[in-house]
């Protein structure tokens, strides 16, 4: 089946710095990817839809200037958390589809801790 | 807001069938029912999906009621590795999911 890779798997950064998270489709091309966030003991929350070659679409309440999404190629989408603060500490997960029977595959997630 | 309601937790004995219910009474005609599961600190894993008909694959079976207002995921022979949070999702746009709280399934020896 399709494989979606996220990098890094975990990151610790200082408050006020920016962090970039990569989401790659390893063996297929993905025109659309989705970014989710999950706080401890909570469910996944959709943040944005990442479209190759165009601007991302953000869900209500998600700050587009804080969570910068770039989908410059059919195999890579990046999420940059700018000026990170402790409240941004969370588990960030992406998903992508190769449009076959198995639909959307999720990455293994990135654990962000802001100190 | 999530369009599904699931029990918060469920225990299942190893080797027995696990039947996970999901209510989606406001489902619309073009929305599919998807099931994913999430093992602790990992990304969700696809299990199965369906529109109207019952579906079966190597992992599970999906039973959808005739009125489509509820469904049941069946894990035929639960193993310890099936311990996870199971999410039932309805969506007309595959991949753009509103996750609910899910059901924490614990399989015991």
CSV table of C-alpha atoms in Angstrom, one decimal:
chain,number,residue,atom,x,y,z
A,1,UNK,CA,0.0,0.0,0.0
A,2,UNK,CA,0.8,3.7,-0.1
A,3,UNK,CA,3.4,5.0,2.3
A,4,UNK,CA,3.5,8.5,3.8
A,5,UNK,CA,6.6,9.6,5.6
A,6,UNK,CA,6.9,12.4,8.1
A,7,UNK,CA,10.1,14.0,9.3
A,8,UNK,CA,11.1,14.6,12.0
A,9,UNK,CA,9.2,12.1,14.1
A,10,UNK,CA,9.8,14.3,17.1
A,11,UNK,CA,11.3,17.8,17.7
A,12,UNK,CA,12.0,20.0,20.7
A,13,UNK,CA,12.3,23.7,20.0
A,14,UNK,CA,12.6,26.9,22.0
A,15,UNK,CA,9.7,29.3,22.3
A,16,UNK,CA,9.8,31.9,19.6
A,17,UNK,CA,11.6,29.8,17.0
A,18,UNK,CA,10.1,28.2,13.8
A,19,UNK,CA,9.9,24.5,13.1
A,20,UNK,CA,9.3,22.8,9.7
A,21,UNK,CA,7.6,19.4,9.4
A,22,UNK,CA,7.8,17.5,6.2
A,23,UNK,CA,5.2,15.1,4.8
A,24,UNK,CA,6.3,12.9,1.8
A,25,UNK,CA,4.4,10.5,-0.3
A,26,UNK,CA,7.1,7.8,-0.9
A,27,UNK,CA,5.7,5.8,-3.8
A,28,UNK,CA,2.9,7.9,-5.3
A,29,UNK,CA,2.0,11.4,-6.2
A,30,UNK,CA,-0.4,13.3,-4.1
A,31,UNK,CA,-2.2,16.5,-5.3
A,32,UNK,CA,-3.9,16.9,-2.0
A,33,UNK,CA,-2.6,16.3,1.5
A,34,UNK,CA,-4.2,17.1,4.8
A,35,UNK,CA,-2.7,18.3,8.0
A,36,UNK,CA,-4.1,17.4,11.4
A,37,UNK,CA,-3.2,18.2,15.0
A,38,UNK,CA,-3.8,16.1,18.1
A,39,UNK,CA,-3.4,17.2,21.7
A,40,UNK,CA,-2.9,14.6,24.4
A,41,UNK,CA,-5.9,12.5,25.2
A,42,UNK,CA,-7.9,14.2,22.4
A,43,UNK,CA,-8.9,13.3,18.9
A,44,UNK,CA,-7.4,14.5,15.7
A,45,UNK,CA,-8.4,18.0,14.5
A,46,UNK,CA,-8.2,18.9,10.8
A,47,UNK,CA,-6.0,22.0,10.4
A,48,UNK,CA,-5.8,22.5,6.6
A,49,UNK,CA,-5.9,21.1,3.2
A,50,UNK,CA,-2.7,21.3,1.2
A,51,UNK,CA,-3.0,21.5,-2.6
A,52,UNK,CA,-0.1,21.1,-4.9
A,53,UNK,CA,0.7,24.3,-6.7
A,54,UNK,CA,-1.8,26.4,-4.9
A,55,UNK,CA,-2.6,28.0,-1.5
A,56,UNK,CA,-3.6,25.8,1.3
A,57,UNK,CA,-7.1,26.0,2.7
A,58,UNK,CA,-7.3,26.4,6.4
A,59,UNK,CA,-10.1,25.3,8.8
A,60,UNK,CA,-11.9,27.9,10.8
A,61,UNK,CA,-9.8,29.0,13.8
A,62,UNK,CA,-6.5,27.9,12.4
A,63,UNK,CA,-4.1,30.8,11.9
A,64,UNK,CA,-2.7,30.7,8.4
A,65,UNK,CA,0.2,33.0,9.2
A,66,UNK,CA,1.3,30.9,12.1
A,67,UNK,CA,1.0,27.5,10.4
A,68,UNK,CA,2.5,28.0,6.9
A,69,UNK,CA,1.9,25.2,4.5
A,70,UNK,CA,3.8,24.7,1.2
A,71,UNK,CA,3.0,22.0,-1.3
A,72,UNK,CA,5.5,22.7,-3.9
A,73,UNK,CA,5.7,19.2,-5.5
A,74,UNK,CA,3.4,16.2,-5.9
A,75,UNK,CA,5.3,14.3,-3.2
A,76,UNK,CA,6.1,16.9,-0.6
A,77,UNK,CA,4.1,19.1,1.7
A,78,UNK,CA,5.6,21.1,4.5
A,79,UNK,CA,4.1,22.6,7.6
A,80,UNK,CA,6.0,25.4,9.3
A,81,UNK,CA,5.0,26.4,12.8
A,82,UNK,CA,6.2,30.0,13.1
A,83,UNK,CA,7.1,31.7,16.4
A,84,UNK,CA,6.2,28.5,18.2
A,85,UNK,CA,4.9,28.8,21.8
A,86,UNK,CA,4.3,26.0,24.4
A,87,UNK,CA,0.6,25.9,23.5
A,88,UNK,CA,1.7,24.7,20.0
A,89,UNK,CA,3.1,21.6,21.5
A,90,UNK,CA,1.1,18.8,19.9
A,91,UNK,CA,1.2,15.7,17.6
A,92,UNK,CA,1.0,16.8,14.0
A,93,UNK,CA,-0.1,14.3,11.4
A,94,UNK,CA,-0.5,14.5,7.7
A,95,UNK,CA,-2.4,12.3,5.2
A,96,UNK,CA,-2.2,11.7,1.5
A,97,UNK,CA,-3.9,9.6,-1.1
A,98,UNK,CA,-2.8,7.8,-4.2
A,99,UNK,CA,-6.4,7.6,-5.3
A,100,UNK,CA,-6.6,3.9,-5.3
A,101,UNK,CA,-8.7,1.5,-3.2
A,102,UNK,CA,-6.9,2.4,0.0
A,103,UNK,CA,-7.6,6.1,-0.1
A,104,UNK,CA,-5.9,8.3,2.4
A,105,UNK,CA,-2.9,7.1,4.3
A,106,UNK,CA,-1.7,8.8,7.4
A,107,UNK,CA,1.9,9.6,8.2
A,108,UNK,CA,3.4,8.4,11.5
A,109,UNK,CA,3.2,11.9,13.0
A,110,UNK,CA,5.5,14.5,14.4
A,111,UNK,CA,5.6,15.2,18.2
A,112,UNK,CA,6.4,18.9,18.7
A,113,UNK,CA,7.4,20.1,22.1
A,114,UNK,CA,8.0,23.8,22.6
A,115,UNK,CA,10.0,24.8,25.7
B,1,UNK,CA,-18.3,18.8,14.8
B,2,UNK,CA,-18.1,15.1,14.3
B,3,UNK,CA,-21.2,13.5,12.8
B,4,UNK,CA,-20.8,10.2,14.5
B,5,UNK,CA,-21.4,8.8,18.0
B,6,UNK,CA,-19.4,5.9,19.4
B,7,UNK,CA,-19.1,4.3,22.8
B,8,UNK,CA,-16.0,5.7,24.6
B,9,UNK,CA,-14.6,2.3,25.5
B,10,UNK,CA,-15.0,-1.4,24.9
B,11,UNK,CA,-13.2,-4.5,26.2
B,12,UNK,CA,-12.8,-7.6,24.2
B,13,UNK,CA,-11.3,-11.0,24.9
B,14,UNK,CA,-8.5,-12.2,22.7
B,15,UNK,CA,-9.7,-14.5,19.9
B,16,UNK,CA,-13.3,-13.3,20.2
B,17,UNK,CA,-15.1,-11.1,17.7
B,18,UNK,CA,-15.2,-7.4,18.5
B,19,UNK,CA,-18.3,-5.5,17.4
B,20,UNK,CA,-17.9,-1.8,17.4
B,21,UNK,CA,-21.1,0.3,16.9
B,22,UNK,CA,-21.3,3.7,15.4
B,23,UNK,CA,-24.3,6.0,15.0
B,24,UNK,CA,-24.5,8.5,12.2
B,25,UNK,CA,-28.1,9.4,12.0
B,26,UNK,CA,-27.6,12.6,10.0
B,27,UNK,CA,-25.6,11.0,7.3
B,28,UNK,CA,-26.4,12.3,3.8
B,29,UNK,CA,-26.7,10.3,0.6
B,30,UNK,CA,-23.3,10.9,-0.8
B,31,UNK,CA,-21.3,10.4,2.4
B,32,UNK,CA,-19.3,7.3,3.0
B,33,UNK,CA,-18.6,5.6,6.3
B,34,UNK,CA,-14.9,5.2,7.0
B,35,UNK,CA,-13.2,3.3,9.9
B,36,UNK,CA,-9.7,4.1,11.0
B,37,UNK,CA,-7.8,3.0,14.1
B,38,UNK,CA,-5.0,4.7,16.0
B,39,UNK,CA,-2.5,2.8,18.1
B,40,UNK,CA,-0.9,5.0,20.7
B,41,UNK,CA,1.4,7.7,19.4
B,42,UNK,CA,1.0,6.6,15.7
B,43,UNK,CA,-0.9,7.9,12.8
B,44,UNK,CA,-4.3,6.5,12.1
B,45,UNK,CA,-4.5,3.3,10.0
B,46,UNK,CA,-7.2,2.7,7.4
B,47,UNK,CA,-9.4,-0.3,8.1
B,48,UNK,CA,-12.4,-0.2,5.8
B,49,UNK,CA,-15.1,2.0,4.2
B,50,UNK,CA,-18.5,1.7,2.6
B,51,UNK,CA,-21.4,3.5,1.2
B,52,UNK,CA,-24.5,1.3,1.4
B,53,UNK,CA,-23.5,-2.3,1.1
B,54,UNK,CA,-21.7,-4.4,3.7
B,55,UNK,CA,-18.0,-4.6,3.0
B,56,UNK,CA,-15.3,-7.1,4.1
B,57,UNK,CA,-11.6,-7.1,3.7
B,58,UNK,CA,-8.6,-8.9,5.3
B,59,UNK,CA,-8.9,-6.8,8.4
B,60,UNK,CA,-12.6,-6.4,9.2
B,61,UNK,CA,-16.2,-6.4,8.1
B,62,UNK,CA,-18.4,-3.3,7.9
B,63,UNK,CA,-22.2,-3.7,8.4
B,64,UNK,CA,-24.3,-0.7,7.4
B,65,UNK,CA,-28.0,-0.6,8.3
B,66,UNK,CA,-30.4,-0.3,5.5
B,67,UNK,CA,-31.3,3.3,6.5
B,68,UNK,CA,-27.6,4.0,6.8
B,69,UNK,CA,-28.1,5.7,10.2
B,70,UNK,CA,-25.7,3.3,11.9
B,71,UNK,CA,-23.0,0.8,11.3
B,72,UNK,CA,-20.9,-1.8,13.0
B,73,UNK,CA,-17.3,-2.7,12.5
B,74,UNK,CA,-16.5,-6.3,13.2
B,75,UNK,CA,-13.0,-7.6,14.0
B,76,UNK,CA,-13.6,-11.3,13.6
B,77,UNK,CA,-10.8,-12.6,15.8
B,78,UNK,CA,-9.4,-9.9,18.1
B,79,UNK,CA,-5.7,-10.0,19.0
B,80,UNK,CA,-3.7,-8.0,21.5
B,81,UNK,CA,-2.4,-5.9,18.6
B,82,UNK,CA,-5.9,-4.7,17.9
B,83,UNK,CA,-5.9,-2.6,21.1
B,84,UNK,CA,-6.3,0.9,19.7
B,85,UNK,CA,-8.7,3.8,19.4
B,86,UNK,CA,-11.2,3.1,16.6
B,87,UNK,CA,-12.7,6.1,14.7
B,88,UNK,CA,-15.9,6.0,12.7
B,89,UNK,CA,-16.0,8.9,10.2
B,90,UNK,CA,-18.6,10.0,7.7
B,91,UNK,CA,-17.5,12.2,4.9
B,92,UNK,CA,-18.3,13.0,1.3
B,93,UNK,CA,-14.7,14.1,0.7
B,94,UNK,CA,-12.3,11.3,1.3
B,95,UNK,CA,-9.4,12.4,3.5
B,96,UNK,CA,-11.1,15.6,4.8
B,97,UNK,CA,-12.2,14.1,8.1
B,98,UNK,CA,-13.8,15.4,11.2
B,99,UNK,CA,-12.7,12.9,13.8
B,100,UNK,CA,-14.9,12.2,16.8
B,101,UNK,CA,-13.7,10.9,20.2
B,102,UNK,CA,-13.6,7.3,18.9
B,103,UNK,CA,-13.8,4.0,20.9
B,104,UNK,CA,-10.9,2.8,23.0
B,105,UNK,CA,-10.8,-0.9,22.4
B,106,UNK,CA,-8.8,-3.0,24.8
B,107,UNK,CA,-8.2,-6.6,23.9
B,108,UNK,CA,-7.3,-8.7,27.0
B,109,UNK,CA,-5.7,-12.2,27.1
